C-alpha positions as protocol buffer text, in pm:
chain_id: "A"
residue {
  index: 1
  type: UNK
  ca { x: 12977 y: 2278 z: 28240 }
}
residue {
  index: 2
  type: UNK
  ca { x: 12998 y: 2404 z: 28555 }
}
residue {
  index: 3
  type: UNK
  ca { x: 12696 y: 2353 z: 28814 }
}
residue {
  index: 4
  type: UNK
  ca { x: 12567 y: 2461 z: 29111 }
}
residue {
  index: 5
  type: UNK
  ca { x: 12483 y: 2121 z: 29278 }
}
residue {
  index: 6
  type: UNK
  ca { x: 12089 y: 2227 z: 29356 }
}
residue {
  index: 7
  type: UNK
  ca { x: 12070 y: 2330 z: 29063 }
}
residue {
  index: 8
  type: UNK
  ca { x: 12133 y: 1951 z: 28911 }
}
residue {
  index: 9
  type: UNK
  ca { x: 11791 y: 1772 z: 29131 }
}
residue {
  index: 10
  type: UNK
  ca { x: 11550 y: 1997 z: 28936 }
}
residue {
  index: 11
  type: UNK
  ca { x: 11724 y: 1966 z: 28661 }
}
residue {
  index: 12
  type: UNK
  ca { x: 11727 y: 1613 z: 28635 }
}
residue {
  index: 13
  type: UNK
  ca { x: 11297 y: 1649 z: 28713 }
}
residue {
  index: 14
  type: UNK
  ca { x: 11253 y: 1833 z: 28369 }
}
residue {
  index: 15
  type: UNK
  ca { x: 11533 y: 1620 z: 28181 }
}
residue {
  index: 16
  type: UNK
  ca { x: 11331 y: 1300 z: 28316 }
}
residue {
  index: 17
  type: UNK
  ca { x: 10918 y: 1446 z: 28311 }
}
residue {
  index: 18
  type: UNK
  ca { x: 10817 y: 1348 z: 28051 }
}
residue {
  index: 19
  type: UNK
  ca { x: 11023 y: 999 z: 28001 }
}
residue {
  index: 20
  type: UNK
  ca { x: 10872 y: 686 z: 28086 }
}
residue {
  index: 21
  type: UNK
  ca { x: 11000 y: 409 z: 28186 }
}
residue {
  index: 22
  type: UNK
  ca { x: 10860 y: 128 z: 27911 }
}
residue {
  index: 23
  type: UNK
  ca { x: 10855 y: -226 z: 28023 }
}
residue {
  index: 24
  type: UNK
  ca { x: 10483 y: -445 z: 28073 }
}
residue {
  index: 25
  type: UNK
  ca { x: 10348 y: -142 z: 28225 }
}
residue {
  index: 26
  type: UNK
  ca { x: 10522 y: 239 z: 28173 }
}
residue {
  index: 27
  type: UNK
  ca { x: 10702 y: 404 z: 28537 }
}
residue {
  index: 28
  type: UNK
  ca { x: 10773 y: 774 z: 28553 }
}
residue {
  index: 29
  type: UNK
  ca { x: 11050 y: 886 z: 28687 }
}
residue {
  index: 30
  type: UNK
  ca { x: 11109 y: 1057 z: 29017 }
}
residue {
  index: 31
  type: UNK
  ca { x: 11374 y: 1276 z: 29243 }
}
residue {
  index: 32
  type: UNK
  ca { x: 11510 y: 1252 z: 29506 }
}
residue {
  index: 33
  type: UNK
  ca { x: 11815 y: 1380 z: 29727 }
}
residue {
  index: 34
  type: UNK
  ca { x: 11902 y: 1183 z: 30071 }
}
residue {
  index: 35
  type: UNK
  ca { x: 12164 y: 1440 z: 30260 }
}
residue {
  index: 36
  type: UNK
  ca { x: 12496 y: 1184 z: 30302 }
}
residue {
  index: 37
  type: UNK
  ca { x: 12376 y: 1363 z: 30726 }
}
residue {
  index: 38
  type: UNK
  ca { x: 12103 y: 1128 z: 30679 }
}
residue {
  index: 39
  type: UNK
  ca { x: 12324 y: 853 z: 30451 }
}
residue {
  index: 40
  type: UNK
  ca { x: 12693 y: 852 z: 30561 }
}
residue {
  index: 41
  type: UNK
  ca { x: 12730 y: 596 z: 30369 }
}
residue {
  index: 42
  type: UNK
  ca { x: 12550 y: 384 z: 30062 }
}
residue {
  index: 43
  type: UNK
  ca { x: 12498 y: 45 z: 29990 }
}
residue {
  index: 44
  type: UNK
  ca { x: 12236 y: -214 z: 29931 }
}
residue {
  index: 45
  type: UNK
  ca { x: 12151 y: -236 z: 30325 }
}
residue {
  index: 46
  type: UNK
  ca { x: 12147 y: 123 z: 30391 }
}
residue {
  index: 47
  type: UNK
  ca { x: 11928 y: 167 z: 30038 }
}
residue {
  index: 48
  type: UNK
  ca { x: 11665 y: -161 z: 30160 }
}
residue {
  index: 49
  type: UNK
  ca { x: 11624 y: 87 z: 30427 }
}
residue {
  index: 50
  type: UNK
  ca { x: 11600 y: 396 z: 30299 }
}
residue {
  index: 51
  type: UNK
  ca { x: 11325 y: 297 z: 30058 }
}
residue {
  index: 52
  type: UNK
  ca { x: 11140 y: 81 z: 30298 }
}
residue {
  index: 53
  type: UNK
  ca { x: 11212 y: -254 z: 30131 }
}
residue {
  index: 54
  type: UNK
  ca { x: 11226 y: -623 z: 30313 }
}
residue {
  index: 55
  type: UNK
  ca { x: 11597 y: -618 z: 30326 }
}
residue {
  index: 56
  type: UNK
  ca { x: 11573 y: -997 z: 30236 }
}
residue {
  index: 57
  type: UNK
  ca { x: 11443 y: -783 z: 29917 }
}
residue {
  index: 58
  type: UNK
  ca { x: 11659 y: -922 z: 29539 }
}
residue {
  index: 59
  type: UNK
  ca { x: 11868 y: -679 z: 29473 }
}
residue {
  index: 60
  type: UNK
  ca { x: 12041 y: -651 z: 29094 }
}
residue {
  index: 61
  type: UNK
  ca { x: 12306 y: -415 z: 29046 }
}
residue {
  index: 62
  type: UNK
  ca { x: 12417 y: -257 z: 28679 }
}
residue {
  index: 63
  type: UNK
  ca { x: 12697 y: -23 z: 28562 }
}
residue {
  index: 64
  type: UNK
  ca { x: 12369 y: 277 z: 28443 }
}
residue {
  index: 65
  type: UNK
  ca { x: 12552 y: 269 z: 28059 }
}
residue {
  index: 66
  type: UNK
  ca { x: 12424 y: -82 z: 28088 }
}
residue {
  index: 67
  type: UNK
  ca { x: 12043 y: 18 z: 28205 }
}
residue {
  index: 68
  type: UNK
  ca { x: 11979 y: 240 z: 27970 }
}
residue {
  index: 69
  type: UNK
  ca { x: 12144 y: 84 z: 27658 }
}
residue {
  index: 70
  type: UNK
  ca { x: 11840 y: -38 z: 27541 }
}
residue {
  index: 71
  type: UNK
  ca { x: 11645 y: 319 z: 27609 }
}
residue {
  index: 72
  type: UNK
  ca { x: 11960 y: 548 z: 27435 }
}
residue {
  index: 73
  type: UNK
  ca { x: 12066 y: 321 z: 27132 }
}
residue {
  index: 74
  type: UNK
  ca { x: 11848 y: 449 z: 26818 }
}
residue {
  index: 75
  type: UNK
  ca { x: 11705 y: 180 z: 26581 }
}
residue {
  index: 76
  type: UNK
  ca { x: 11701 y: 257 z: 26196 }
}
residue {
  index: 77
  type: UNK
  ca { x: 11296 y: 162 z: 26273 }
}
residue {
  index: 78
  type: UNK
  ca { x: 11236 y: 457 z: 26512 }
}
residue {
  index: 79
  type: UNK
  ca { x: 10931 y: 719 z: 26410 }
}
residue {
  index: 80
  type: UNK
  ca { x: 11102 y: 1099 z: 26488 }
}
residue {
  index: 81
  type: UNK
  ca { x: 10890 y: 1051 z: 26850 }
}
residue {
  index: 82
  type: UNK
  ca { x: 11098 y: 762 z: 26892 }
}
residue {
  index: 83
  type: UNK
  ca { x: 11443 y: 944 z: 26841 }
}
residue {
  index: 84
  type: UNK
  ca { x: 11346 y: 1252 z: 27009 }
}
residue {
  index: 85
  type: UNK
  ca { x: 11283 y: 1041 z: 27283 }
}
residue {
  index: 86
  type: UNK
  ca { x: 11608 y: 854 z: 27260 }
}
residue {
  index: 87
  type: UNK
  ca { x: 11788 y: 1107 z: 27260 }
}
residue {
  index: 88
  type: UNK
  ca { x: 11613 y: 1230 z: 27559 }
}
residue {
  index: 89
  type: UNK
  ca { x: 11768 y: 943 z: 27700 }
}
residue {
  index: 90
  type: UNK
  ca { x: 12122 y: 989 z: 27644 }
}
residue {
  index: 91
  type: UNK
  ca { x: 12052 y: 1360 z: 27717 }
}
residue {
  index: 92
  type: UNK
  ca { x: 11968 y: 1201 z: 28096 }
}
residue {
  index: 93
  type: UNK
  ca { x: 12210 y: 939 z: 28118 }
}
residue {
  index: 94
  type: UNK
  ca { x: 12516 y: 1203 z: 28027 }
}
residue {
  index: 95
  type: UNK
  ca { x: 12332 y: 1437 z: 28269 }
}
residue {
  index: 96
  type: UNK
  ca { x: 12401 y: 1147 z: 28559 }
}
residue {
  index: 97
  type: UNK
  ca { x: 12739 y: 1070 z: 28406 }
}
residue {
  index: 98
  type: UNK
  ca { x: 12850 y: 1413 z: 28433 }
}
residue {
  index: 99
  type: UNK
  ca { x: 12769 y: 1580 z: 28755 }
}
residue {
  index: 100
  type: UNK
  ca { x: 12686 y: 1249 z: 28971 }
}
residue {
  index: 101
  type: UNK
  ca { x: 13026 y: 998 z: 29116 }
}
residue {
  index: 102
  type: UNK
  ca { x: 12992 y: 648 z: 29257 }
}
residue {
  index: 103
  type: UNK
  ca { x: 12656 y: 570 z: 28972 }
}
residue {
  index: 104
  type: UNK
  ca { x: 12503 y: 227 z: 29040 }
}
residue {
  index: 105
  type: UNK
  ca { x: 12094 y: 112 z: 28909 }
}
residue {
  index: 106
  type: UNK
  ca { x: 11947 y: -102 z: 29188 }
}
residue {
  index: 107
  type: UNK
  ca { x: 11703 y: -290 z: 29096 }
}
residue {
  index: 108
  type: UNK
  ca { x: 11487 y: -412 z: 29422 }
}
residue {
  index: 109
  type: UNK
  ca { x: 11236 y: -699 z: 29420 }
}
residue {
  index: 110
  type: UNK
  ca { x: 11090 y: -968 z: 29116 }
}
residue {
  index: 111
  type: UNK
  ca { x: 10866 y: -865 z: 28825 }
}
residue {
  index: 112
  type: UNK
  ca { x: 10727 y: -501 z: 29005 }
}
residue {
  index: 113
  type: UNK
  ca { x: 11096 y: -363 z: 28995 }
}
residue {
  index: 114
  type: UNK
  ca { x: 11113 y: -114 z: 29176 }
}
residue {
  index: 115
  type: UNK
  ca { x: 11432 y: 100 z: 28982 }
}
residue {
  index: 116
  type: UNK
  ca { x: 11648 y: 279 z: 29179 }
}
residue {
  index: 117
  type: UNK
  ca { x: 11982 y: 501 z: 28961 }
}
residue {
  index: 118
  type: UNK
  ca { x: 12196 y: 673 z: 29256 }
}
residue {
  index: 119
  type: UNK
  ca { x: 12524 y: 890 z: 29232 }
}
residue {
  index: 120
  type: UNK
  ca { x: 12656 y: 1086 z: 29473 }
}
residue {
  index: 121
  type: UNK
  ca { x: 12762 y: 1504 z: 29419 }
}
residue {
  index: 122
  type: UNK
  ca { x: 13054 y: 1588 z: 29485 }
}
residue {
  index: 123
  type: UNK
  ca { x: 12858 y: 1740 z: 29842 }
}
residue {
  index: 124
  type: UNK
  ca { x: 12865 y: 1439 z: 29971 }
}
residue {
  index: 125
  type: UNK
  ca { x: 12451 y: 1427 z: 29901 }
}
residue {
  index: 126
  type: UNK
  ca { x: 12298 y: 1136 z: 29738 }
}
residue {
  index: 127
  type: UNK
  ca { x: 12070 y: 1252 z: 29372 }
}
residue {
  index: 128
  type: UNK
  ca { x: 11901 y: 1008 z: 29116 }
}
residue {
  index: 129
  type: UNK
  ca { x: 11616 y: 917 z: 28988 }
}
residue {
  index: 130
  type: UNK
  ca { x: 11326 y: 600 z: 29112 }
}
residue {
  index: 131
  type: UNK
  ca { x: 11104 y: 365 z: 28882 }
}
residue {
  index: 132
  type: UNK
  ca { x: 10985 y: 84 z: 28886 }
}
residue {
  index: 133
  type: UNK
  ca { x: 10984 y: -187 z: 28564 }
}
residue {
  index: 134
  type: UNK
  ca { x: 10753 y: -499 z: 28499 }
}
residue {
  index: 135
  type: UNK
  ca { x: 10984 y: -808 z: 28446 }
}
residue {
  index: 136
  type: UNK
  ca { x: 10786 y: -1092 z: 28371 }
}
């Protein structure tokens, strides 16, 4: 499956637009693109600066499969809608993994946590999804 790189952010937007990340509150996903001109090297420090967080903010880095595990796992007791949602998350996860390199999930902050799922396109640009999660 050889996608045009410019289609990948659009594809991520369409795959995530009806999904919400469920925690104590539900939050939608936003798609972002950072060119490799504005972000030569991707690291935690640069991410915090780029997203206007304090450089002292706590950051947790997760593997993408671990982050999405609860959303992509179908439970026996799921109804049709819940199964459909799990399938949408599976498709989103596969699309991220097929099209982006060096994918990591960054959780910034405590309680109300900003989440950035970031990977790199072949062009060198950084693309991903952001959302929030509430963990008390």
